[in-house]
Coordinates of C-alpha atoms in Angstrom, one line a residue:
Chain A
M670 CA 0.3 0.2 -0.1
K671 CA 1.2 3.7 -0.9
T672 CA 1.7 5.9 2.0
N673 CA -0.5 8.4 0.5
D674 CA -3.4 5.5 0.4
L675 CA -3.1 5.1 4.2
Y676 CA -6.7 6.8 4.4
E677 CA -8.7 4.1 2.6
M678 CA -7.8 1.8 5.2
T679 CA -9.8 0.1 8.0
I680 CA -9.6 0.7 11.8
S681 CA -8.7 -3.0 11.7
E682 CA -5.6 -2.5 9.3
A683 CA -4.7 0.9 10.6
S684 CA -4.7 -0.5 14.1
L685 CA -2.7 -3.3 13.2
L686 CA -0.2 -1.5 11.4
L687 CA 0.0 1.6 14.0
A688 CA 1.0 -1.5 16.6
R689 CA 3.8 -3.0 14.7
K690 CA 4.9 0.6 14.2
E691 CA 5.1 0.1 10.7
I692 CA 3.2 3.6 10.3
S693 CA 2.4 6.1 12.5
S694 CA -0.8 8.0 13.5
V695 CA 0.7 11.2 12.2
E696 CA 1.0 10.0 8.8
L697 CA -2.6 8.4 9.0
T698 CA -4.3 11.5 10.4
K699 CA -2.0 13.9 7.2
S700 CA -3.4 11.5 5.0
V701 CA -6.9 11.6 6.1
I702 CA -6.7 15.3 6.3
G703 CA -4.9 15.3 2.8
R704 CA -8.0 13.5 1.6
I705 CA -10.3 15.9 3.1
Q706 CA -8.7 18.3 1.1
Q707 CA -8.9 16.9 -1.7
V708 CA -12.9 15.8 -1.8
E709 CA -14.6 18.1 0.9
P710 CA -15.5 21.0 -1.1
K711 CA -17.7 18.3 -3.3
V712 CA -18.8 16.3 0.0
K713 CA -19.4 19.2 2.5
G714 CA -19.7 16.7 5.4
F715 CA -17.7 18.5 7.6
L716 CA -19.0 21.5 10.0
H717 CA -15.8 22.2 11.9
I718 CA -12.4 20.7 11.2
N719 CA -9.6 20.3 13.7
E720 CA -6.4 20.5 12.0
V721 CA -4.0 21.5 13.9
D722 CA -5.6 19.7 16.9
A723 CA -5.7 16.5 14.9
I724 CA -1.9 16.5 14.4
A725 CA -1.4 17.4 18.1
S726 CA -3.3 14.4 19.1
A727 CA -1.9 12.1 16.7
E728 CA 1.3 12.9 18.0
R729 CA 0.2 12.0 21.5
A730 CA -1.3 8.9 20.0
D731 CA 2.3 8.0 18.6
K732 CA 4.0 8.6 21.9
R733 CA 1.5 6.1 23.4
I734 CA 2.3 3.6 21.1
Q735 CA 6.2 3.8 21.4
S736 CA 5.4 3.6 25.6
G737 CA 3.2 0.5 25.1
D738 CA 0.1 1.9 26.6
F739 CA -2.8 2.0 23.9
T740 CA -5.6 0.6 22.6
P741 CA -7.0 -0.9 19.4
M742 CA -8.3 2.7 18.7
T743 CA -5.2 4.5 19.6
G744 CA -4.3 6.6 16.6
I745 CA -7.1 6.0 14.2
P746 CA -8.6 9.3 13.3
G747 CA -12.5 10.0 13.6
V748 CA -15.3 12.2 13.2
I749 CA -18.3 13.1 15.9
K750 CA -21.3 14.5 14.7
D751 CA -21.7 18.1 15.8
N752 CA -24.8 17.1 18.4
M753 CA -22.1 16.1 20.8
C754 CA -20.3 17.8 23.4
M755 CA -16.3 18.6 23.2
T756 CA -14.7 21.0 25.6
G757 CA -13.2 24.0 23.7
V758 CA -15.0 23.3 20.2
P759 CA -18.0 24.5 18.5
T760 CA -20.7 22.2 18.7
T761 CA -23.7 23.9 16.4
C762 CA -26.1 21.1 16.2
A763 CA -26.3 22.4 12.4
S764 CA -28.7 25.3 13.9
K765 CA -28.1 28.9 13.8
I766 CA -29.2 29.1 17.7
L767 CA -25.9 27.3 18.8
E768 CA -23.7 28.9 16.1
N769 CA -21.5 30.3 18.4
F770 CA -21.8 27.9 21.2
V771 CA -18.5 26.3 22.5
P772 CA -19.4 23.9 25.4
P773 CA -17.2 23.8 28.3
Y774 CA -17.8 19.9 29.0
T775 CA -17.4 16.5 27.0
A776 CA -19.7 14.2 26.1
T777 CA -19.0 10.5 27.6
A778 CA -19.3 8.8 24.5
V779 CA -16.6 11.6 23.3
Q780 CA -14.6 11.5 26.3
K781 CA -14.2 7.5 25.9
L782 CA -12.7 7.7 22.2
I783 CA -10.2 10.6 23.8
D784 CA -9.5 8.2 26.2
S785 CA -8.9 5.5 24.0
G786 CA -6.5 7.6 21.9
A787 CA -8.7 8.4 19.1
V788 CA -7.6 11.1 17.0
L789 CA -10.9 13.5 16.6
V790 CA -10.4 15.3 13.3
G791 CA -13.4 17.3 13.3
K792 CA -17.4 17.8 13.8
A793 CA -19.7 16.3 11.0
N794 CA -22.8 18.4 9.5
M795 CA -26.3 17.0 10.2
D796 CA -30.0 17.8 10.3
E797 CA -30.5 20.9 12.7
F798 CA -31.2 19.4 16.0
A799 CA -31.2 15.9 14.2
M800 CA -34.5 16.3 12.9
G801 CA -34.3 15.3 9.2
S802 CA -33.5 12.4 6.6
S803 CA -31.3 14.3 4.3
T804 CA -29.1 16.8 6.0
E805 CA -30.5 19.8 3.8
N806 CA -32.0 21.1 7.0
S807 CA -28.6 21.9 8.2
A808 CA -28.4 25.9 8.9
F809 CA -25.2 25.8 7.1
H810 CA -25.1 23.9 4.1
P811 CA -26.3 20.6 2.7
T812 CA -24.3 17.7 2.5
H813 CA -23.6 15.6 -0.8
N814 CA -23.7 12.0 -1.5
P815 CA -20.4 10.6 -2.6
W816 CA -22.0 8.0 -4.8
D817 CA -23.7 10.6 -6.8
L818 CA -23.3 14.2 -5.5
Q819 CA -26.6 14.9 -6.6
R820 CA -28.3 13.3 -4.2
V821 CA -28.5 13.2 -0.6
P822 CA -26.4 11.4 2.0
G823 CA -29.2 10.4 4.2
G824 CA -29.8 12.1 7.1
S825 CA -29.9 13.3 10.1
S826 CA -26.2 12.1 10.2
G827 CA -26.1 12.3 7.1
G828 CA -22.3 14.1 7.6
S829 CA -21.0 11.4 9.6
A830 CA -21.9 8.8 6.9
A831 CA -20.8 11.0 3.5
I832 CA -17.4 11.4 5.2
V833 CA -16.6 8.0 6.5
S834 CA -17.9 6.5 2.8
A835 CA -15.6 9.5 1.2
G836 CA -12.2 8.6 3.1
E837 CA -12.4 11.9 5.2
S838 CA -12.3 9.5 8.6
L839 CA -11.7 6.2 9.3
F840 CA -15.0 6.3 11.4
A841 CA -17.7 8.5 12.5
L842 CA -20.2 8.7 15.7
G843 CA -23.8 9.3 15.1
S844 CA -26.9 9.8 16.6
D845 CA -30.2 7.8 15.9
T846 CA -33.3 8.7 17.0
G847 CA -35.9 7.5 14.1
G848 CA -32.9 5.9 11.8
S849 CA -30.8 8.6 11.9
I850 CA -27.5 6.5 11.9
R851 CA -29.0 3.8 9.9
Q852 CA -30.3 5.7 6.8
P853 CA -27.3 7.7 5.8
A854 CA -25.6 4.8 6.4
A855 CA -27.6 2.9 3.9
F856 CA -27.3 5.9 1.3
C857 CA -23.4 6.3 1.7
G858 CA -23.0 2.7 1.6
V859 CA -20.8 2.0 5.0
V860 CA -22.4 0.7 8.1
G861 CA -24.3 2.1 10.6
M862 CA -25.6 0.5 14.0
K863 CA -28.2 2.1 16.8
P864 CA -27.4 0.1 20.2
T865 CA -29.8 -1.1 21.9
Y866 CA -31.5 2.1 24.1
G867 CA -29.0 2.8 27.2
L868 CA -26.1 1.0 26.1
V869 CA -24.3 4.2 25.1
S870 CA -24.5 7.1 27.6
R871 CA -26.2 10.3 26.2
Y872 CA -24.6 12.7 28.4
G873 CA -23.6 15.3 26.4
L874 CA -25.1 14.5 23.5
I875 CA -27.7 17.5 22.6
A876 CA -31.1 16.2 23.0
F877 CA -33.9 15.7 20.6
A878 CA -36.5 13.0 21.7
S879 CA -34.7 11.4 25.6
S880 CA -36.7 8.3 25.2
L881 CA -35.5 7.9 21.5
D882 CA -31.7 9.2 21.0
Q883 CA -29.0 6.8 21.0
I884 CA -25.6 7.5 19.9
G885 CA -23.9 4.6 17.8
P886 CA -20.9 3.9 15.5
V887 CA -20.8 4.4 11.4
G888 CA -17.9 2.6 9.8
K889 CA -16.2 1.4 7.1
N890 CA -17.4 -2.3 7.6
V891 CA -19.2 -4.5 10.5
M892 CA -15.8 -5.2 12.6
D893 CA -14.6 -1.8 12.7
S894 CA -18.4 -0.9 14.2
A895 CA -17.8 -3.4 16.6
M896 CA -14.5 -2.0 17.3
I897 CA -15.9 1.0 18.2
L898 CA -18.5 -0.1 19.9
N899 CA -16.5 -1.2 22.4
V900 CA -15.3 1.8 23.5
I901 CA -18.5 4.2 23.6
S902 CA -20.4 1.3 25.5
G903 CA -21.0 0.8 29.2
Y904 CA -23.0 2.4 32.2
D905 CA -22.5 6.0 32.9
P906 CA -23.9 7.6 36.4
M907 CA -24.1 10.6 34.2
D908 CA -26.7 9.4 32.2
S909 CA -30.0 8.0 34.3
T910 CA -31.2 6.3 31.3
S911 CA -27.8 4.2 31.2
L912 CA -28.2 0.8 31.5
R913 CA -27.2 -0.2 35.7
S914 CA -26.8 -3.9 34.4
L915 CA -23.8 -2.5 32.0
E916 CA -21.8 -1.5 35.2
N917 CA -18.3 -3.7 35.4
N918 CA -19.3 -5.3 31.8
N919 CA -16.1 -5.1 29.4
T920 CA -17.8 -7.2 26.5
D921 CA -15.5 -7.2 23.9
Y922 CA -18.2 -7.0 20.8
T923 CA -15.4 -8.6 18.3
A924 CA -14.9 -11.6 20.3
S925 CA -17.4 -13.8 18.8
I926 CA -18.1 -11.8 15.9
T927 CA -16.6 -14.8 13.5
E928 CA -18.8 -17.4 15.0
G929 CA -21.1 -17.5 11.8
V930 CA -25.2 -17.8 11.4
S931 CA -25.5 -21.4 11.4
G932 CA -28.4 -22.7 13.8
M933 CA -29.9 -19.2 13.7
K934 CA -33.6 -18.3 13.1
I935 CA -33.9 -15.0 11.2
G936 CA -37.1 -13.3 10.3
V937 CA -38.4 -11.4 7.1
I938 CA -40.8 -9.0 8.2
K939 CA -43.4 -8.8 5.7
E940 CA -45.1 -5.5 6.7
M941 CA -41.7 -3.8 5.7
F942 CA -41.7 -5.2 2.0
G943 CA -44.9 -3.6 1.2
D944 CA -45.5 -1.6 -2.3
W945 CA -44.2 1.5 -1.3
V946 CA -40.4 -0.2 -1.1
D947 CA -38.8 0.0 -4.7
A948 CA -38.1 -3.0 -6.3
P949 CA -34.7 -3.2 -6.3
V950 CA -34.4 -2.4 -2.7
S951 CA -36.7 -5.2 -2.1
D952 CA -35.0 -7.6 -5.0
A953 CA -31.6 -6.8 -3.0
V954 CA -32.4 -7.8 0.4
M955 CA -34.4 -10.9 -0.1
K956 CA -31.1 -12.1 -2.1
A957 CA -29.4 -11.2 0.9
V958 CA -31.5 -13.0 2.9
S959 CA -31.5 -16.0 0.4
Q960 CA -27.7 -15.8 1.4
F961 CA -28.4 -16.3 5.3
E962 CA -29.9 -19.4 4.5
D963 CA -27.2 -20.5 2.3
M964 CA -25.0 -19.9 5.2
G965 CA -26.6 -22.4 7.5
A966 CA -29.2 -19.6 8.9
T967 CA -33.3 -21.0 9.1
V968 CA -35.5 -18.3 7.5
D969 CA -39.2 -17.7 8.1
W970 CA -40.2 -15.4 5.2
D971 CA -43.6 -14.5 6.4
V972 CA -43.1 -13.2 9.6
S973 CA -45.7 -10.7 11.0
L974 CA -45.5 -7.6 13.1
P975 CA -48.7 -6.1 12.6
S976 CA -48.6 -2.7 15.2
T977 CA -45.4 -2.0 13.3
K978 CA -47.7 -0.1 10.8
Y979 CA -48.4 2.3 13.4
A980 CA -44.4 2.8 14.6
M981 CA -44.5 6.3 12.4
A982 CA -47.6 7.7 13.2
A983 CA -46.3 7.0 17.1
Y984 CA -42.9 8.2 16.3
Y985 CA -44.3 11.2 15.1
I986 CA -46.1 12.1 18.2
L987 CA -43.2 11.1 20.8
A988 CA -40.2 12.2 19.3
P989 CA -41.9 16.2 18.6
S990 CA -43.2 16.5 22.0
E991 CA -40.3 15.1 23.7
A992 CA -38.2 18.1 21.4
S993 CA -40.8 20.6 21.9
S994 CA -39.9 20.4 25.9
N995 CA -36.3 19.7 25.4
L996 CA -35.9 22.6 22.9
A997 CA -37.6 25.0 25.3
R998 CA -34.1 25.9 27.0
Y999 CA -33.2 27.7 24.1
D1000 CA -34.7 30.9 25.2
G1001 CA -31.2 33.2 24.3
V1002 CA -30.5 33.8 27.7
K1003 CA -28.0 31.3 29.0
Y1004 CA -26.4 30.4 25.8
G1005 CA -26.4 30.5 22.0
Y1006 CA -28.2 33.1 19.6
S1007 CA -29.6 36.1 21.4
W1008 CA -32.2 38.5 19.5
D1009 CA -30.5 42.0 20.0
G1010 CA -33.6 44.1 19.0
E1011 CA -35.9 46.7 21.3
G1012 CA -38.6 44.6 23.3
S1013 CA -39.6 42.8 26.3
M1014 CA -38.4 39.8 27.8
W1015 CA -41.3 37.6 25.9
E1016 CA -40.3 39.3 22.7
G1017 CA -37.0 38.5 23.0
M1018 CA -37.3 34.8 23.6
E1019 CA -39.8 34.6 20.5
N1020 CA -37.7 36.4 18.2
T1021 CA -34.5 34.7 19.3
R1022 CA -36.4 31.2 19.0
G1023 CA -38.0 32.6 15.5
I1024 CA -34.9 33.3 13.7
G1025 CA -32.5 30.8 15.3
F1026 CA -34.7 27.8 14.7
G1027 CA -35.3 26.6 11.1
P1028 CA -38.4 25.3 9.4
E1029 CA -38.1 21.9 10.6
V1030 CA -37.5 22.6 13.7
K1031 CA -40.4 24.9 14.0
R1032 CA -42.4 22.0 12.8
R1033 CA -41.6 19.6 15.3
I1034 CA -42.1 22.1 18.2
F1035 CA -45.2 22.9 17.2
L1036 CA -46.3 19.8 16.4
G1037 CA -45.1 18.7 20.0
T1038 CA -46.6 21.6 22.0
Y1039 CA -50.2 20.9 20.3
A1040 CA -50.2 17.1 21.2
L1041 CA -49.1 17.9 24.6
S1042 CA -51.7 20.9 25.0
A1043 CA -54.5 20.5 27.2
G1044 CA -57.3 18.5 26.0
Y1045 CA -55.2 17.0 23.5
Y1046 CA -52.8 14.8 25.9
D1047 CA -54.8 12.0 26.3
A1048 CA -55.7 11.4 22.5
Y1049 CA -52.0 11.8 21.3
Y1050 CA -48.8 11.5 23.6
K1051 CA -50.7 9.1 25.8
K1052 CA -52.3 7.2 22.7
A1053 CA -48.9 7.0 21.0
Q1054 CA -46.9 5.5 24.1
E1055 CA -50.0 2.8 24.6
V1056 CA -49.1 2.0 20.8
R1057 CA -45.3 2.1 21.8
T1058 CA -45.9 -1.2 24.4
L1059 CA -47.8 -2.8 21.5
I1060 CA -44.9 -2.4 19.4
K1061 CA -42.5 -3.6 22.1
S1062 CA -44.4 -6.3 22.9
E1063 CA -44.8 -7.6 19.9
F1064 CA -40.8 -7.1 19.1
E1065 CA -40.6 -9.2 22.7
E1066 CA -42.6 -12.0 21.0
A1067 CA -41.0 -12.3 17.9
F1068 CA -37.3 -12.5 19.6
K1069 CA -38.6 -15.3 21.6
K1070 CA -38.7 -17.4 18.1
Y1071 CA -36.3 -15.5 15.8
D1072 CA -32.7 -14.6 16.6
I1073 CA -32.7 -11.6 13.7
L1074 CA -35.3 -9.9 12.2
V1075 CA -34.7 -8.5 8.5
T1076 CA -36.5 -5.5 6.6
P1077 CA -34.3 -3.1 4.2
T1078 CA -33.1 0.2 5.6
T1079 CA -34.6 2.5 3.5
P1080 CA -37.7 2.2 1.1
T1081 CA -35.8 4.0 -1.7
L1082 CA -32.3 4.4 -3.2
P1083 CA -30.7 7.9 -2.0
F1084 CA -32.9 10.7 -3.7
K1085 CA -31.9 13.7 -5.4
L1086 CA -30.9 17.1 -3.2
G1087 CA -34.3 18.9 -3.2
A1088 CA -36.6 16.4 -4.3
K1089 CA -38.8 15.7 -0.7
L1090 CA -38.0 19.3 1.0
S1091 CA -41.3 20.6 0.6
D1092 CA -42.9 17.6 1.4
P1093 CA -42.1 16.7 5.0
L1094 CA -44.6 14.3 5.5
E1095 CA -42.9 12.2 2.4
M1096 CA -39.7 13.1 3.8
Y1097 CA -40.7 11.0 6.9
R1098 CA -41.4 8.0 5.3
S1099 CA -37.5 7.5 4.5
D1100 CA -37.8 6.3 8.2
L1101 CA -40.5 4.0 7.9
C1102 CA -37.9 0.6 8.4
T1103 CA -35.7 2.2 10.6
I1104 CA -38.5 3.6 13.4
P1105 CA -39.5 0.6 14.7
A1106 CA -36.0 -0.2 16.4
N1107 CA -36.2 3.3 18.4
I1108 CA -40.1 2.6 19.6
A1109 CA -39.1 -0.6 20.8
G1110 CA -35.6 0.2 22.3
I1111 CA -33.9 -2.5 20.4
P1112 CA -30.5 -2.9 18.6
A1113 CA -30.2 -2.5 14.7
I1114 CA -27.8 -2.3 11.8
S1115 CA -27.4 -1.2 8.1
L1116 CA -24.6 -2.8 6.2
V1117 CA -24.7 -3.0 2.2
C1118 CA -26.0 -5.4 0.5
G1119 CA -26.3 -4.6 -3.0
F1120 CA -26.3 -1.3 -5.6
S1121 CA -29.0 0.2 -8.2
E1122 CA -27.9 2.5 -10.5
G1123 CA -24.6 3.1 -8.7
L1124 CA -26.0 3.6 -5.9
P1125 CA -25.9 1.6 -2.4
I1126 CA -28.6 -0.6 -0.8
G1127 CA -28.8 -1.2 2.5
L1128 CA -30.0 -4.6 4.8
H1129 CA -31.0 -3.5 8.0
L1130 CA -31.0 -6.1 10.9
M1131 CA -32.8 -5.9 14.4
G1132 CA -32.2 -8.0 17.5
G1133 CA -33.6 -8.2 20.8
A1134 CA -32.7 -5.8 23.3
L1135 CA -28.7 -6.6 24.2
S1136 CA -28.3 -9.0 21.6
E1137 CA -25.3 -6.5 19.8
E1138 CA -23.1 -9.5 20.1
K1139 CA -25.6 -11.5 17.8
L1140 CA -26.5 -8.9 15.6
L1141 CA -22.6 -7.8 14.8
R1142 CA -22.0 -11.5 14.6
T1143 CA -25.0 -11.8 11.7
A1144 CA -23.9 -8.7 10.2
Y1145 CA -20.0 -9.5 9.9
S1146 CA -21.3 -13.2 8.3
F1147 CA -23.0 -11.4 5.6
E1148 CA -20.1 -9.1 5.0
Q1149 CA -17.5 -11.8 5.0
A1150 CA -19.7 -13.8 2.1
T1151 CA -20.2 -10.7 0.0
N1152 CA -17.8 -7.8 -1.5
W1153 CA -20.4 -5.0 -2.0
H1154 CA -18.6 -3.4 1.4
D1155 CA -15.4 -3.2 -0.3
R1156 CA -16.6 -0.7 -3.2
T1157 CA -15.5 3.0 -2.9
P1158 CA -16.9 6.0 -4.3
K1159 CA -15.3 7.6 -7.2
I1160 CA -15.5 11.5 -6.3
Chain B
M388 CA -58.2 12.0 18.8
K389 CA -60.1 13.0 15.6
E390 CA -61.4 10.8 13.2
S391 CA -60.3 11.7 10.3
N392 CA -59.6 11.6 6.0
D393 CA -56.7 12.6 4.1
N394 CA -57.7 16.0 3.8
D395 CA -59.4 17.4 7.2
Q396 CA -58.4 20.1 8.5
I397 CA -58.2 18.9 12.5
L398 CA -56.0 22.3 13.2
N399 CA -57.1 25.8 11.9
I400 CA -55.6 28.8 11.2
D401 CA -56.0 30.3 14.8
E402 CA -55.1 27.1 16.9
L403 CA -51.7 27.3 15.2
R404 CA -51.3 31.2 16.3
H405 CA -52.1 30.1 19.5
I406 CA -49.6 27.0 19.6
A407 CA -47.0 29.1 18.1
E408 CA -47.6 31.5 20.9
L409 CA -47.5 28.7 23.4
S410 CA -44.2 27.5 22.0
R411 CA -42.4 31.1 22.6
V412 CA -41.7 31.4 18.5
S413 CA -42.2 34.2 16.5
F414 CA -43.7 34.0 13.4
S415 CA -44.9 35.9 10.0
E416 CA -48.5 35.3 8.6
E417 CA -46.9 33.3 5.3
E418 CA -45.2 30.9 7.6
L419 CA -48.1 30.0 9.2
K420 CA -50.0 29.4 6.6
T421 CA -47.3 26.6 5.0
L422 CA -47.1 25.4 8.5
N423 CA -50.6 24.9 8.8
S424 CA -50.9 23.4 6.0
Q425 CA -48.1 21.0 6.1
L426 CA -49.4 19.8 9.8
N427 CA -52.7 18.9 8.9
D428 CA -51.0 16.6 6.5
I429 CA -49.1 15.2 9.2
L430 CA -52.0 15.1 12.0
N431 CA -54.0 13.2 8.9
S432 CA -51.4 10.8 8.6
I433 CA -51.2 10.3 12.5
G434 CA -54.7 9.6 12.4
I435 CA -54.3 5.7 11.9
L436 CA -53.2 5.5 15.7
S437 CA -57.3 5.7 16.2
E438 CA -57.7 2.3 14.4
A439 CA -54.7 0.6 16.9
D440 CA -56.3 -1.3 19.9
T441 CA -54.6 -0.4 23.0
E442 CA -57.7 -1.0 25.3
N443 CA -56.6 -2.3 28.7
V444 CA -52.3 -1.5 27.2
E445 CA -50.3 0.5 29.5
A446 CA -48.6 3.3 28.2
T447 CA -44.8 3.0 27.7
R448 CA -43.3 5.7 29.7
H449 CA -39.7 4.2 29.6
I450 CA -38.4 1.6 27.2
S451 CA -35.9 0.1 29.6
G452 CA -38.2 -0.1 32.7
T453 CA -36.2 2.4 35.1
S454 CA -37.5 4.6 37.1
N455 CA -36.1 6.9 39.8
V456 CA -32.5 6.4 39.4
Y457 CA -30.7 8.0 42.6
R458 CA -27.1 9.3 43.1
D459 CA -25.6 9.4 46.6
D460 CA -25.8 12.8 47.7
V461 CA -22.6 13.6 47.8
S462 CA -21.6 17.2 46.2
T463 CA -18.8 17.3 43.7
E464 CA -16.8 19.9 41.7
S465 CA -18.7 22.2 39.4
M466 CA -17.7 24.4 36.7
S467 CA -16.4 27.5 37.0
R468 CA -19.1 30.8 37.1
E469 CA -16.3 32.1 34.7
Q470 CA -16.8 28.6 32.5
V471 CA -20.7 28.9 32.8
L472 CA -21.0 33.0 32.1
E473 CA -18.7 32.1 28.9
N474 CA -21.5 31.2 26.3
A475 CA -24.1 33.6 28.2
P476 CA -24.8 36.5 25.4
L477 CA -25.1 38.9 28.4
S478 CA -23.7 39.0 31.9
Q479 CA -22.7 41.5 34.3
E480 CA -20.9 41.1 37.5
G481 CA -20.7 37.5 37.8
Y482 CA -24.8 36.8 36.6
V483 CA -26.2 36.4 33.6
R484 CA -28.3 39.7 32.4
V485 CA -31.9 39.1 31.1
R486 CA -34.4 41.7 30.0
G487 CA -36.3 43.4 32.2
V488 CA -39.2 40.3 33.8
F489 CA -41.9 42.7 35.2
D490 CA -41.7 45.6 33.2
D491 CA -43.5 45.9 30.2
E492 CA -41.7 48.8 28.7
N493 CA -38.4 47.0 28.8

């Protein structure tokens, strides 16, 4: 491998060469920065690039490796979605209301990466406050899909997925409330995983919908994603929704990853293959399921989870309701943008929020405020929470019979920039297959299972709560049997 | 929840104006008109929930079943006043400065 191609490596490849001292983190990081300079004007996946700090942290990583005190992530360049706080580094949530916000503290998941020795190169673009499925809701600029620059990268973690796909970073962190890691991973042809709710601390993740939000890895392949999860997962007393059962738990998600799927029971959710799924997408996913059969798994092609048809409706009550409450904190007083015109306290607050928030954020605040307002609470919010119980129970029943459930990640191929911007409901449908996992709090992963018109197609696997090892093993087996993940976009 | 057809108006413009006021978000009438039609589309699609039979179904308030998470009542180091105020748009003598709360003239 030529030195200037170092950015093309996976984490596992780079980790090995770093440990053998055949390459240095500074060389690797410089290669990544070179790649960023080359393709970023086209991809526009970043909101903030930390070149000087990255080289300094690569130098520290090299010292750690020299001293023998290092981890598999030491010296590996990565990128953080811009809704995770990092002391001293601008964290904007792609919103004007946080344009000048510099956090005085660091998110736990980010701190764990820093402690592992990873080299954080910058912050990734996203839909404002993680609300969207195309990254076009960023207040600063849209990101372009590396496979076709006229198309969206998906969202809301579109910057994270596009950056990894374009070779501008070896990995990224994203956050997933209704599909925001998995949908862009599918659109950009990389691996994206939403862990079980509570597996990764949300401390320092700027809240969108607290009962659904979860941080997860975006990687070039399944093994890399497992390596990232090893670092970021675990109990955190700073997040009261972090799972206490994980205290003293040091699961190595790579340990059983090669054990195969022989004897596993895999179910195909028939409700997620409706006529609203494009034929090339369902064909590729069905073909992928047959490959699991060839690898020794038993497949039930006709599993029904009837309540999943309510998942999107429940989501668009639960998520906006929680958002309207979470975003009440942006009042122009303590931090962030503040309208400085003449006027009363209320005018100050209303104008700060009216100017600071973009259209999608306002839509969701209004929707949530409406759903939670007097007289509507029972009909909307409580009803949605009850439907959440139905969906959760159906998944629990299904996982008594099946190890893994399969759907497409997205109903369509990546769409053109601007195509769905004026029709929010159409945009929301991008997440029809991914939302149920957030509603049920279960882990799910998206990986490439084919291409159509030169664009990647995502295979979506779900497992029961805390079944990450099995989920990763299943995804890894598929990846080993196919070579879709070896393709890289020509930019 | 109101039973709905595809093009029902669930939320009229006056109700939306009230919601915007409750949300403390300034708006233009034009903005409100667009939002009103979009929100009605969304609310109509959400109407499907009324078909779900949730009689005797408990609401899920927390997906992993945790409740009342306590920590020991031990004080720990907090951020310094300077750090906290660094992000405040206006501060004065070590405090966050706000617009007049009780005086309508301010």
